[in-house]
Short mmCIF file of C-alpha atoms in Angstrom, two decimals:
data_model
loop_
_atom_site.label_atom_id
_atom_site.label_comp_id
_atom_site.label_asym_id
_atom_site.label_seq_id
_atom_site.Cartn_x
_atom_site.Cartn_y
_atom_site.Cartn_z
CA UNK A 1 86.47 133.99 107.34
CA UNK A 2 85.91 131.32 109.95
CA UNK A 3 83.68 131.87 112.87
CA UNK A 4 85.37 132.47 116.49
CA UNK A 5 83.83 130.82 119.60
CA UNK A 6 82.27 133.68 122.34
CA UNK A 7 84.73 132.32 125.18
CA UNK A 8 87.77 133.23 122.41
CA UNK A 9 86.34 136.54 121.49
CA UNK A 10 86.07 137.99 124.71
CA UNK A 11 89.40 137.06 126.02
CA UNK A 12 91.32 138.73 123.35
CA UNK A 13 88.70 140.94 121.34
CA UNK A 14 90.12 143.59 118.33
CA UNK A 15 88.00 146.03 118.37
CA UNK A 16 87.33 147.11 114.69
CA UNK A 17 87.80 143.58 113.54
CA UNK A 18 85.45 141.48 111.21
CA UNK A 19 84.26 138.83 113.36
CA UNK A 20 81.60 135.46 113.09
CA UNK A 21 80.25 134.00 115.41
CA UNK A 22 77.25 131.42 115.89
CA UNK A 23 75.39 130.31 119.04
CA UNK A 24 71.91 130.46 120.17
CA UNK A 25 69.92 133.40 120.73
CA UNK A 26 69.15 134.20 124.63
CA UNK A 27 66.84 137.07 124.35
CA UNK A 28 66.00 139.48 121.37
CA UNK A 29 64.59 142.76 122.70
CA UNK A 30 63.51 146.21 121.05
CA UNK A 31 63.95 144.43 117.17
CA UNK A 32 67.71 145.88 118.12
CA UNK A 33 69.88 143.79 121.07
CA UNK A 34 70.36 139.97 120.76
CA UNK A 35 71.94 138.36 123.26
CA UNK A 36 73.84 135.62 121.96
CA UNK A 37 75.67 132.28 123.39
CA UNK A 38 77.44 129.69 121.98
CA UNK A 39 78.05 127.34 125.28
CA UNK A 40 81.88 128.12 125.48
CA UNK A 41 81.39 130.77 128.13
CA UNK A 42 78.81 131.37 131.20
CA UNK A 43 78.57 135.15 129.26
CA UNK A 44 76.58 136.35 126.42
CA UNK A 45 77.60 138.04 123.59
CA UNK A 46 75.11 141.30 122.10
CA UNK A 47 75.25 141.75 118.58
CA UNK A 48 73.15 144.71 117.51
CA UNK A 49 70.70 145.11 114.64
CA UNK A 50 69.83 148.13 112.58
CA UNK A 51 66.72 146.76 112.51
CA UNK A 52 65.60 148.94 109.69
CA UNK A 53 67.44 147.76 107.37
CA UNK A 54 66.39 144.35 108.16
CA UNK A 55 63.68 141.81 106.74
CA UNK A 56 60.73 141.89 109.05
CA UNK A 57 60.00 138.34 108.50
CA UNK A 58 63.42 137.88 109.34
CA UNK A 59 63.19 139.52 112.40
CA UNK A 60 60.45 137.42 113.27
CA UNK A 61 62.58 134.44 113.32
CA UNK A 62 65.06 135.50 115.57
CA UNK A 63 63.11 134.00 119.23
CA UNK A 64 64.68 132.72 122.62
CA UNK A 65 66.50 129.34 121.42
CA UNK A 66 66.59 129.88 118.08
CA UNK A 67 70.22 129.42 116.46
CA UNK A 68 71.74 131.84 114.63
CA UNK A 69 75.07 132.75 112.32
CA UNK A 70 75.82 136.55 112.77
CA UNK A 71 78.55 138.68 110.70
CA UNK A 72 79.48 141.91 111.77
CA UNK A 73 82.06 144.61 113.44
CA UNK A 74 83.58 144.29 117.50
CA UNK A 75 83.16 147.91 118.90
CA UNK A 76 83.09 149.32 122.24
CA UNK A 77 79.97 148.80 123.80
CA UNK A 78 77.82 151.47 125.01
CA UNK A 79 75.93 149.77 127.60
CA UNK A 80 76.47 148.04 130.67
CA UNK A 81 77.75 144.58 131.58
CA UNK A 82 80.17 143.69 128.44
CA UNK A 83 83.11 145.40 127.35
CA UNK A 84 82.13 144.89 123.75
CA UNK A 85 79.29 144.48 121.67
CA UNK A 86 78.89 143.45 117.63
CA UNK A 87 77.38 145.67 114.90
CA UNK A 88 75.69 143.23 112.85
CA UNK A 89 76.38 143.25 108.60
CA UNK A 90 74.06 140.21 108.34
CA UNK A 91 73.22 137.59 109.83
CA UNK A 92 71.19 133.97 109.46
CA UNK A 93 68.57 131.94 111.17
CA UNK A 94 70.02 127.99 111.31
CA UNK A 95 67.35 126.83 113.18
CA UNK A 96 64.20 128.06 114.57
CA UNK A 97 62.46 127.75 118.02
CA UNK A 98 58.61 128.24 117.83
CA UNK A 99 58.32 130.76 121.22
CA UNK A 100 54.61 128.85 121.70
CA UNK A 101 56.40 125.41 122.26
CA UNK A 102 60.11 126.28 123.26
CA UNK A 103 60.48 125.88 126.75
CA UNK A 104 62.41 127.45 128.14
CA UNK A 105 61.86 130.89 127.92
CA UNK A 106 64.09 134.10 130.06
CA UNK A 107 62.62 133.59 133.02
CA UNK A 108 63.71 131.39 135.94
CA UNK A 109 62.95 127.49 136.11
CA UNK A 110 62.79 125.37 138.92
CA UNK A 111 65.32 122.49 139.04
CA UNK A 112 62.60 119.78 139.06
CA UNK A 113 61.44 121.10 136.03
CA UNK A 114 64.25 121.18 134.22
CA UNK A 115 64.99 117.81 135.21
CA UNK A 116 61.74 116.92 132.80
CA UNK A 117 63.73 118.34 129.93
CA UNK A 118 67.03 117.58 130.54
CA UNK A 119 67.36 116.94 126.90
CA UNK A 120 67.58 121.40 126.70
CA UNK A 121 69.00 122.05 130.25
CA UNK A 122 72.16 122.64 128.64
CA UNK A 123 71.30 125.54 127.12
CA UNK A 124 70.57 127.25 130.49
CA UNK A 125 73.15 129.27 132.42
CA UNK A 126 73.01 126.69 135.54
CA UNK A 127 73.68 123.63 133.29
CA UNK A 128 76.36 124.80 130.88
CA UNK A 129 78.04 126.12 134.08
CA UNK A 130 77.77 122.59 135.25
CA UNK A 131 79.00 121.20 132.49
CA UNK A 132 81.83 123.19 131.79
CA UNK A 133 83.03 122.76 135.53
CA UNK A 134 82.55 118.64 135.04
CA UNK A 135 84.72 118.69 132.08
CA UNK A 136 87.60 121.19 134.01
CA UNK A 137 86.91 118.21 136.97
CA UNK A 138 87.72 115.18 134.62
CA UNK A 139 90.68 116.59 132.97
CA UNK A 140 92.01 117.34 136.40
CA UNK A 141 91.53 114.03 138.05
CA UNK A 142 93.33 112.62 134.60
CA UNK A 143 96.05 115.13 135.32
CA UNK A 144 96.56 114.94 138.74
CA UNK A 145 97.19 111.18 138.23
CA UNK A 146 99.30 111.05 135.29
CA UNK A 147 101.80 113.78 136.80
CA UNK A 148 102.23 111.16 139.44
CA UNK A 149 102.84 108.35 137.47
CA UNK A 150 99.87 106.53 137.23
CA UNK A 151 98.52 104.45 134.55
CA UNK A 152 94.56 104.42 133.52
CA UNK A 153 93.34 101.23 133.34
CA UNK A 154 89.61 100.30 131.75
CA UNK A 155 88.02 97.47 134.01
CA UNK A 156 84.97 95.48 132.97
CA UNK A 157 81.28 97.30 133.27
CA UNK A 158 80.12 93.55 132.45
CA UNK A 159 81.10 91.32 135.52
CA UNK A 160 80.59 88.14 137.31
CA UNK A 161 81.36 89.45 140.76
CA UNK A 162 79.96 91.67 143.54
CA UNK A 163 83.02 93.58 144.64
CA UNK A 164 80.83 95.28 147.49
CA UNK A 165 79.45 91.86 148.46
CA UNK A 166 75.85 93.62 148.91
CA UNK A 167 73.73 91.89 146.16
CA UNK A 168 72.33 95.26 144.71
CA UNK A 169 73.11 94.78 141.37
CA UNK A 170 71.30 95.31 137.79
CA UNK A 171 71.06 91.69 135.84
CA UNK A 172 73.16 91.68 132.43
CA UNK A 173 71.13 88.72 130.39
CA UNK A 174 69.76 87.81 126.53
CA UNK A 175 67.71 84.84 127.96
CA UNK A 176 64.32 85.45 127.25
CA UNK A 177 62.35 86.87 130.18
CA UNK A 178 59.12 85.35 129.06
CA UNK A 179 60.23 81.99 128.64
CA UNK A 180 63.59 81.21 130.93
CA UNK A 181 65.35 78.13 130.36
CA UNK A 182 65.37 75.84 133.90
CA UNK A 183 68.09 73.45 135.06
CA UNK A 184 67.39 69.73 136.57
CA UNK A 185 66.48 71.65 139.59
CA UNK A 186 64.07 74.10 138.03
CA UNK A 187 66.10 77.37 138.47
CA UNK A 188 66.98 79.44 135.61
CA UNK A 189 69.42 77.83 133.95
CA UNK A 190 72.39 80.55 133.55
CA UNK A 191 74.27 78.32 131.23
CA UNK A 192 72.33 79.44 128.58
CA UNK A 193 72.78 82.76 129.07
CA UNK A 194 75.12 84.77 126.93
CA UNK A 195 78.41 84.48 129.39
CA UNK A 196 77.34 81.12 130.57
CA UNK A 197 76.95 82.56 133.69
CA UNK A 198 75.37 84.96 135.76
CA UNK A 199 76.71 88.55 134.96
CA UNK A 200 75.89 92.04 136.31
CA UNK A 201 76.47 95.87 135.75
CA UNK A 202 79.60 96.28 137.99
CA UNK A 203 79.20 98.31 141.24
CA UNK A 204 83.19 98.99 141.01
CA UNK A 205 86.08 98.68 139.26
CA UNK A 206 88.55 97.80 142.33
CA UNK A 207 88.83 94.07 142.28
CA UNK A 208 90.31 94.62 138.26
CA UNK A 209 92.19 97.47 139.54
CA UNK A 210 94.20 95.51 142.31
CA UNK A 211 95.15 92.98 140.02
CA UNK A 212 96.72 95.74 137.50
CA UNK A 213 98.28 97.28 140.33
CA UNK A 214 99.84 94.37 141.87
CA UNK A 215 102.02 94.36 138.55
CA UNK A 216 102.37 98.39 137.31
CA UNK A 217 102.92 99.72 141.37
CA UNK A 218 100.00 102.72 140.44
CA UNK A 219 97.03 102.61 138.23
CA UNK A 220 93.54 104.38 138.41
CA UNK A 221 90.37 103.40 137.11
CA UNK A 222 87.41 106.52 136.16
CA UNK A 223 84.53 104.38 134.68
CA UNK A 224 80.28 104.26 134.92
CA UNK A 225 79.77 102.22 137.67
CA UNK A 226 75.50 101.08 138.95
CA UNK A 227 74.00 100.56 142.21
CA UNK A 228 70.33 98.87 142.09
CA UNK A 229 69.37 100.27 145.60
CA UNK A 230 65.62 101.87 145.59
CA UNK A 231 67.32 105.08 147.03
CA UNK A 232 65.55 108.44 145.98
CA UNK A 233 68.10 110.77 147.69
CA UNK A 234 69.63 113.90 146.77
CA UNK A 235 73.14 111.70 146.97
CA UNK A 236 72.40 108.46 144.99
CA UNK A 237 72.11 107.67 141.62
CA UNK A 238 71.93 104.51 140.11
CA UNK A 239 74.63 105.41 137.56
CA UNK A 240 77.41 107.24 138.32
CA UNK A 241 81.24 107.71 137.77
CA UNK A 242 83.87 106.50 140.42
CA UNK A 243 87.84 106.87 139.95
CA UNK A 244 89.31 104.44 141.52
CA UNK A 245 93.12 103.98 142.05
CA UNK A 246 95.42 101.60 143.94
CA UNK A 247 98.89 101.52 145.14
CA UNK A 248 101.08 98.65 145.25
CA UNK A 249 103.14 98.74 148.84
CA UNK A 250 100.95 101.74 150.57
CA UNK A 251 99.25 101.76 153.56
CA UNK A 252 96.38 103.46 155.42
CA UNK A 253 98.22 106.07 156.46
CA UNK A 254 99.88 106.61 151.94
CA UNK A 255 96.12 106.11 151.17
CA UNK A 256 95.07 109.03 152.95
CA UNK A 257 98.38 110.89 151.92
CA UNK A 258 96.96 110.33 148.29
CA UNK A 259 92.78 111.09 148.16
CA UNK A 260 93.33 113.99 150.57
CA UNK A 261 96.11 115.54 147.66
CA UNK A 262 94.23 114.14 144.89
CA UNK A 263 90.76 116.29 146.65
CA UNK A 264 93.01 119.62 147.13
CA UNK A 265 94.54 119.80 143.45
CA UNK A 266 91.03 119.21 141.97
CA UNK A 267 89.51 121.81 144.13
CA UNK A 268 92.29 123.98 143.04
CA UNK A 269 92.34 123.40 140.02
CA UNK A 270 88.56 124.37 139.90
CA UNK A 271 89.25 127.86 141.45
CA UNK A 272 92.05 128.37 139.17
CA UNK A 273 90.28 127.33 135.26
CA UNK A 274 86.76 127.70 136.18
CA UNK A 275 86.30 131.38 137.86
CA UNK A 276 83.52 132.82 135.74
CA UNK A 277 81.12 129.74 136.13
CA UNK A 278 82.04 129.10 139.94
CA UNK A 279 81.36 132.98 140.49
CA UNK A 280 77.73 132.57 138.93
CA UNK A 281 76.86 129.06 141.16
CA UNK A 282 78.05 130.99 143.75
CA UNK A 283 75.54 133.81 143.12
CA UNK A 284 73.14 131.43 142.51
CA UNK A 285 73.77 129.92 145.90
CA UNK A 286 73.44 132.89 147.69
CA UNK A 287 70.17 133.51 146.26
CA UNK A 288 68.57 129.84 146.87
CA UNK A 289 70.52 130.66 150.62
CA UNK A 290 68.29 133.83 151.16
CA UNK A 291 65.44 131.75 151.58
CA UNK A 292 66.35 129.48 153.97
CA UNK A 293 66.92 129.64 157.80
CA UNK A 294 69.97 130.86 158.87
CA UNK A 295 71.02 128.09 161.01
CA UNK A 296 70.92 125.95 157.31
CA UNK A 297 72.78 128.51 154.81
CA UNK A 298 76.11 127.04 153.60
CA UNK A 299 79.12 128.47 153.46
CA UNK A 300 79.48 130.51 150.54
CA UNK A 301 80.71 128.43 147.46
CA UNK A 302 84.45 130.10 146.77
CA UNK A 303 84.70 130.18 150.74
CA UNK A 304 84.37 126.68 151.25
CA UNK A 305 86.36 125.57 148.54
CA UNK A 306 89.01 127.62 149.61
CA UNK A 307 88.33 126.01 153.34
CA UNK A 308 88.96 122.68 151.95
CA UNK A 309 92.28 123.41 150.09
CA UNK A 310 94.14 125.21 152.96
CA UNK A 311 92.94 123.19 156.05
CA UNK A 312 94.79 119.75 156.96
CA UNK A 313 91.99 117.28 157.31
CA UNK A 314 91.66 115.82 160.79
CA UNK A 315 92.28 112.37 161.20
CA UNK A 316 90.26 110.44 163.60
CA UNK A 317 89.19 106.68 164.39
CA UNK A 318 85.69 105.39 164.06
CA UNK A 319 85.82 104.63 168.20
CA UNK A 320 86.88 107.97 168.77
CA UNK A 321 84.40 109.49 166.13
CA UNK A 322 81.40 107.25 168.24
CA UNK A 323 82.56 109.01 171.56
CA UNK A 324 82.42 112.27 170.34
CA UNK A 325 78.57 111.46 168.64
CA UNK A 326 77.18 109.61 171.71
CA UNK A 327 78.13 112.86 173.80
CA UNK A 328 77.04 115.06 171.77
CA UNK A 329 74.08 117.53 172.12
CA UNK A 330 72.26 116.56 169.05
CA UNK A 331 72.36 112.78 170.24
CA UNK A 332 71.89 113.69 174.03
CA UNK A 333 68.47 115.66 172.93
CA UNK A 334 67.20 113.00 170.46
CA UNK A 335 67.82 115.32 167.48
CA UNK A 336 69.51 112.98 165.83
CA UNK A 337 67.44 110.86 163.72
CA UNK A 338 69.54 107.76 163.97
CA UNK A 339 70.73 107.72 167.85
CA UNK A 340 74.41 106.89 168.26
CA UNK A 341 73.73 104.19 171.43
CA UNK A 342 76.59 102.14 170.96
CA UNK A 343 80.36 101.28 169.24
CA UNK A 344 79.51 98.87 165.92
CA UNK A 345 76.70 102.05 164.73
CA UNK A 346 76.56 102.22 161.10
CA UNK A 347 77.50 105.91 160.50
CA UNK A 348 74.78 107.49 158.34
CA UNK A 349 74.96 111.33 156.74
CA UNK A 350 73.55 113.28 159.56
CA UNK A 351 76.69 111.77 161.81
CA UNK A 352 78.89 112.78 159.40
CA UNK A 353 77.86 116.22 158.74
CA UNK A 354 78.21 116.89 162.84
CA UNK A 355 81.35 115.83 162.63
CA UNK A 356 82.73 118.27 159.72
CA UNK A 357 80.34 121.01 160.07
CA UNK A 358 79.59 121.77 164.00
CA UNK A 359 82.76 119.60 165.81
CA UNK A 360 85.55 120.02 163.77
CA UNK A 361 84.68 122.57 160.87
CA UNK A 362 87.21 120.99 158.75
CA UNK A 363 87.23 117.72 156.59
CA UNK A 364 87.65 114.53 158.40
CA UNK A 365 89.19 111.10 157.93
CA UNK A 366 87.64 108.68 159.77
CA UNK A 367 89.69 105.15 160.54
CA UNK A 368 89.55 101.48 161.49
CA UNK A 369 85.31 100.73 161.20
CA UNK A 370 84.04 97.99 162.51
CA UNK A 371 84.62 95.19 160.43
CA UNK A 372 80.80 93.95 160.27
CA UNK A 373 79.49 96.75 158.42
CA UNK A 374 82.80 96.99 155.67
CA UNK A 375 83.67 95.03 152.78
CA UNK A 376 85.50 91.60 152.41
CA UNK A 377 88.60 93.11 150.69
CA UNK A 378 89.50 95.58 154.07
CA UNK A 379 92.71 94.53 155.92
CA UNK A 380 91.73 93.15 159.40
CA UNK A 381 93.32 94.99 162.33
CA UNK A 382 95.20 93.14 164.85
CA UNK A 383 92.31 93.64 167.10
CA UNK A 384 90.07 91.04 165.15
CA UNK A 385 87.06 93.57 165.12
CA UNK A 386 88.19 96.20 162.93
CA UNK A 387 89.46 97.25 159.41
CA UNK A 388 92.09 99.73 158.03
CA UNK A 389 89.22 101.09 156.60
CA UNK A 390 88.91 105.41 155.79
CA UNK A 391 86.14 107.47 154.74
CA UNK A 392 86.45 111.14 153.64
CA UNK A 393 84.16 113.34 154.90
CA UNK A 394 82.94 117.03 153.39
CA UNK A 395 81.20 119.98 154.40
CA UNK A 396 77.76 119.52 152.93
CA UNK A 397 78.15 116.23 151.93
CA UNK A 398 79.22 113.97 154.42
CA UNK A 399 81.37 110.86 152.56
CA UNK A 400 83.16 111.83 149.08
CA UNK A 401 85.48 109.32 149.27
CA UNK A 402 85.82 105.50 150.89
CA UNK A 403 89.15 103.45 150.63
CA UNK A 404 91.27 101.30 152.87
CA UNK A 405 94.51 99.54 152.92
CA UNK A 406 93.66 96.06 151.08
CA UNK A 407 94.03 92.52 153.06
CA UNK A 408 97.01 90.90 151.42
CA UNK A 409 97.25 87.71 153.66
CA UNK A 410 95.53 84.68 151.66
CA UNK A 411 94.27 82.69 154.89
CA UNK A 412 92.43 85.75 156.09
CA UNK A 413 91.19 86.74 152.83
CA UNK A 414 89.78 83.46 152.49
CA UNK A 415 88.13 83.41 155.59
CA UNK A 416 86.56 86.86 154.91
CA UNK A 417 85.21 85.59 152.10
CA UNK A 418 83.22 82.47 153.73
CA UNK A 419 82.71 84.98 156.46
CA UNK A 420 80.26 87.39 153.21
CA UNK A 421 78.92 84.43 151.72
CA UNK A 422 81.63 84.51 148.41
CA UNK A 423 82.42 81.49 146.66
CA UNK A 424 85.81 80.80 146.55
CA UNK A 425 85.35 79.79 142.83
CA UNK A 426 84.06 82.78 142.00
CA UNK A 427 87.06 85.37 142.77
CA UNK A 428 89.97 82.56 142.04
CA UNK A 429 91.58 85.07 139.86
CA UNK A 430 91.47 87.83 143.17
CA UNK A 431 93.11 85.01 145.46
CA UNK A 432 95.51 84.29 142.89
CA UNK A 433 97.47 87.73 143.72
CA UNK A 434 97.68 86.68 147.38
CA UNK A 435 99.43 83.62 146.17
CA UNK A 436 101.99 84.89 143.82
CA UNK A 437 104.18 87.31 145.21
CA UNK A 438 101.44 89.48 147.08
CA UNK A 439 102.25 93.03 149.03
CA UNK A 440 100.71 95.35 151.16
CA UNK A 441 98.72 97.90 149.00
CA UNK A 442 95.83 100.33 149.16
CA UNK A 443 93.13 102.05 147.15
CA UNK A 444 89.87 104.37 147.44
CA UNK A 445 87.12 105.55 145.73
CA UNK A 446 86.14 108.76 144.94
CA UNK A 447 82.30 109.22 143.65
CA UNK A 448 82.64 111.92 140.85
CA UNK A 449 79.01 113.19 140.98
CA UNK A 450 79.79 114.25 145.08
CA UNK A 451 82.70 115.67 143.90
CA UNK A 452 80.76 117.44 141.78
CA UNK A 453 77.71 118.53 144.19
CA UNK A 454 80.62 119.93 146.26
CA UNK A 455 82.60 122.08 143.64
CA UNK A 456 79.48 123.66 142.41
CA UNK A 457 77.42 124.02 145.22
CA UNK A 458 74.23 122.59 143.83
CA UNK A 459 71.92 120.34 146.62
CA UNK A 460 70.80 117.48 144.37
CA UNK A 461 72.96 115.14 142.61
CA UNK A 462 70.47 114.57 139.60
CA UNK A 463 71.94 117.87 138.72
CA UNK A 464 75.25 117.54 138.45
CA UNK A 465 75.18 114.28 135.65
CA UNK A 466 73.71 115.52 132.29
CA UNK A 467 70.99 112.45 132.40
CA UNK A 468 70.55 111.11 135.81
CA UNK A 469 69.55 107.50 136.33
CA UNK A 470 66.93 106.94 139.81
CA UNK A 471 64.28 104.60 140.46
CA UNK A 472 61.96 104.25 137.79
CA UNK A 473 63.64 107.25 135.58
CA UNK A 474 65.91 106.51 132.27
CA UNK A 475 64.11 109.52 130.02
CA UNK A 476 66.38 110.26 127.62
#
């Protein structure tokens, strides 16, 4: 007889039926109920024990986190919260868990902490929750692409160019840190280096990407990407996962067409597979909610996800966005802690948040930044001082996604580039495409851990990656 998973047996249980099943135990009370779960489901499954027919040392063994193999009947249960319950026959202890050093015991644990022991957050009802709804998130995203005709493309995590042109990148070397090799001109000699070059941990995939495109029409990229800024946020990590696709012959206006479809389906998608773990973060919300203020309670979880799938996101340009800031009350009463004075501002979260949460209460596409404050690769506007640049802003978030229509002309690509400080030498292979048969195209990127922080409601992005890399933290 081969054991069935928890999620399996409680969608389709026989009652009378014969039944294995293996997981960890949860809590073991009155030598009689164990609550069982086997990280399929966000429920528990209780098996009871006649516990007088049962080895004392035995029963001993059976602790919060210890694993166990259980054989034994489906009935009707006689208690509250489960439709069924198992009647063990026997049953064995695969591993134990010493209750003087296992952590985490039925009681509730603070985030932080469990951040500390990451290694068994897991097994807690938060984290497989989390995990389950990540997994229902990447198949979607993979789904929601290849129904349209895209092709997945792997681009390099190992690279020799800045695609963000900000310099905040983690080093990729062999040469010996202790005793570095110098040139005629006593710098470190990079020649000697591995790649004969200087080489980094890429900050994105979209350089790579465009070139693919540029030949297959559609192609998407969902890779680890790294960021060495000393941020210690709730929103940054310096690892994360970014999908990234681009379109051969769209525009701004296709490229917002796209990410604002490619946001609905996944939200949709989460309300439709992941119910029974979206209806516990919700509860969960409500309770960390309670003891807040009121004016800073979110909107419950299903009711915001449901906001963002049947509202049309409003479309606005950064000028227009920088009107409706510098007039606003929060600017006009210094509550803002960046002050919008000016057009060219640098929108930061706080901006952002006004304008999805108090102006508009919808998601919003801003357009056309300033050019100064975007990357290179952003297609200049006729008006010399902006971009067809977007950003995609959420409820609770602020940006999810950033994208923009792609400059295809070589002459002002090139000057772009002197304009950032890029040698020409080092992205030959980028201007190449501009030269040989070039098109309008377009392309965003979507940060999967935001995604994430929306869909499940949790505050902190260190909790929505199973082992979250910050400044000065790689445990594990």
């Amino acid at each position: 007889m081969n054991y069935i998973r928890i999620n399996e047996l409680l969608k389709s249980p026989t009652i009378g039926s014969e039944v294995i099943i293996k997981g960890w135990v949860r809590t073991f009370r009155s030598n009689r109920f164990i609550a069982i779960n086997d990280g399929s489901t966000i429920n528990n499954v209780q098996a009871v024990l006649d516990f007088e027919k049962e080895d004392e040392n035995q029963l001993k063994r059976i602790t919060t986190g210890s694993s166990i193999a259980v054989v034994g009947k489906v009935v009707a249960s006689q208690g509250k919260g489960q439709n069924i319950e198992i009647v063990v026959k026997s049953f064995e202890i695969l591993g134990d868990a010493n209750p003087d050093e296992f952590p985490l015991q039925p009681k509730k644990h603070s985030l932080e902490f469990l951040r500390e022991i990451a290694h068994l957050r897991f097994r807690t009802s938060t984290f497989g929750a989390i995990t389950r709804v990540r997994h229902s998130m990447i198949f979607a995203i993979h789904n929601f692409f290849n129904e349209r005709g895209f092709y997945n493309i792997h681009t390099p995590i190992i690279t020799g160019s800045d695609a963000e042109g900000a310099g905040e990148m983690f080093r990729v070397t062999t040469l010996d840190l202790k005793n570095l090799p110098k040139n005629e001109q006593g710098e470190t000699d990079t020649k000697q280096d591995f790649f004969g070059k200087e080489t980094n941990l890429t900050v994105s995939g979209q350089l790579e990407a465009e070139l693919a495109a540029l030949a297959l029409g559609k192609v998407y990229t969902f890779g680890p990407t790294f960021r060495a800024e000393n941020s210690n946020t709730t929103r940054h990590l310096s690892e994360f996962w970014m999908i990234e696709p681009e379109v051969a012959f769209n525009d701004l206006n296709d490229n917002m067409d796209l990410a604002e479809e490619m946001l609905k389906y996944c939200v949709q998608y989460a309300l439709d597979k992941c119910g029974e773990d979206l209806a516990f973060l919700a509860t969960r919300l409500e309770e960390e909610d309670k003891s807040k203020p009121q004016d800073q309670r979110s909107l419950p979880l299903i009711e915001k996800l449901k906001f963002v799938v049947e509202n049309d996101f409003v479309r606005l340009t950064y000028t227009e966005a920088i009107e409706i800031l510098r007039n606003s009350k929060p600017n006009k009463k210094g509550q803002f802690k960046y002050p919008i004075e000016s057009w060219g501002a640098d929108l930061q979260s706080e901006h952002e948040r006004f304008l999805v949460e108090k102006e508009f209460k919808k998601p919003v596409i801003l357009t056309d930044y300033p050019a100064n404050i975007k990357a290179f690769y952003m297609r200049q506007n006729d008006d010399g001082k902006t971009v067809r640049a977007m950003d995609i802003l959420f409820p609770g978030i602020g940006e999810i996604v950033g994208g923009s229509q792609r400059e295809e002309r070589l002459d002002i690509l090139k000057q772009k580039i002197a304009t950032f400080n890029i040698p020409e030498e080092s992205v030959w292979w980028y201007l190449d495409t501009r030269k040989f048969g070039t098109v309008p195209h377009a392309g965003f990127g979507l940060g999967f851990e935001r995604l994430m922080l929306f869909v499940t409601g949790m505050s902190n992005i260190r909790d929505v990656i199973p082992f979250p890399r910050t400044p000065k933290n790689a445990e594990f």
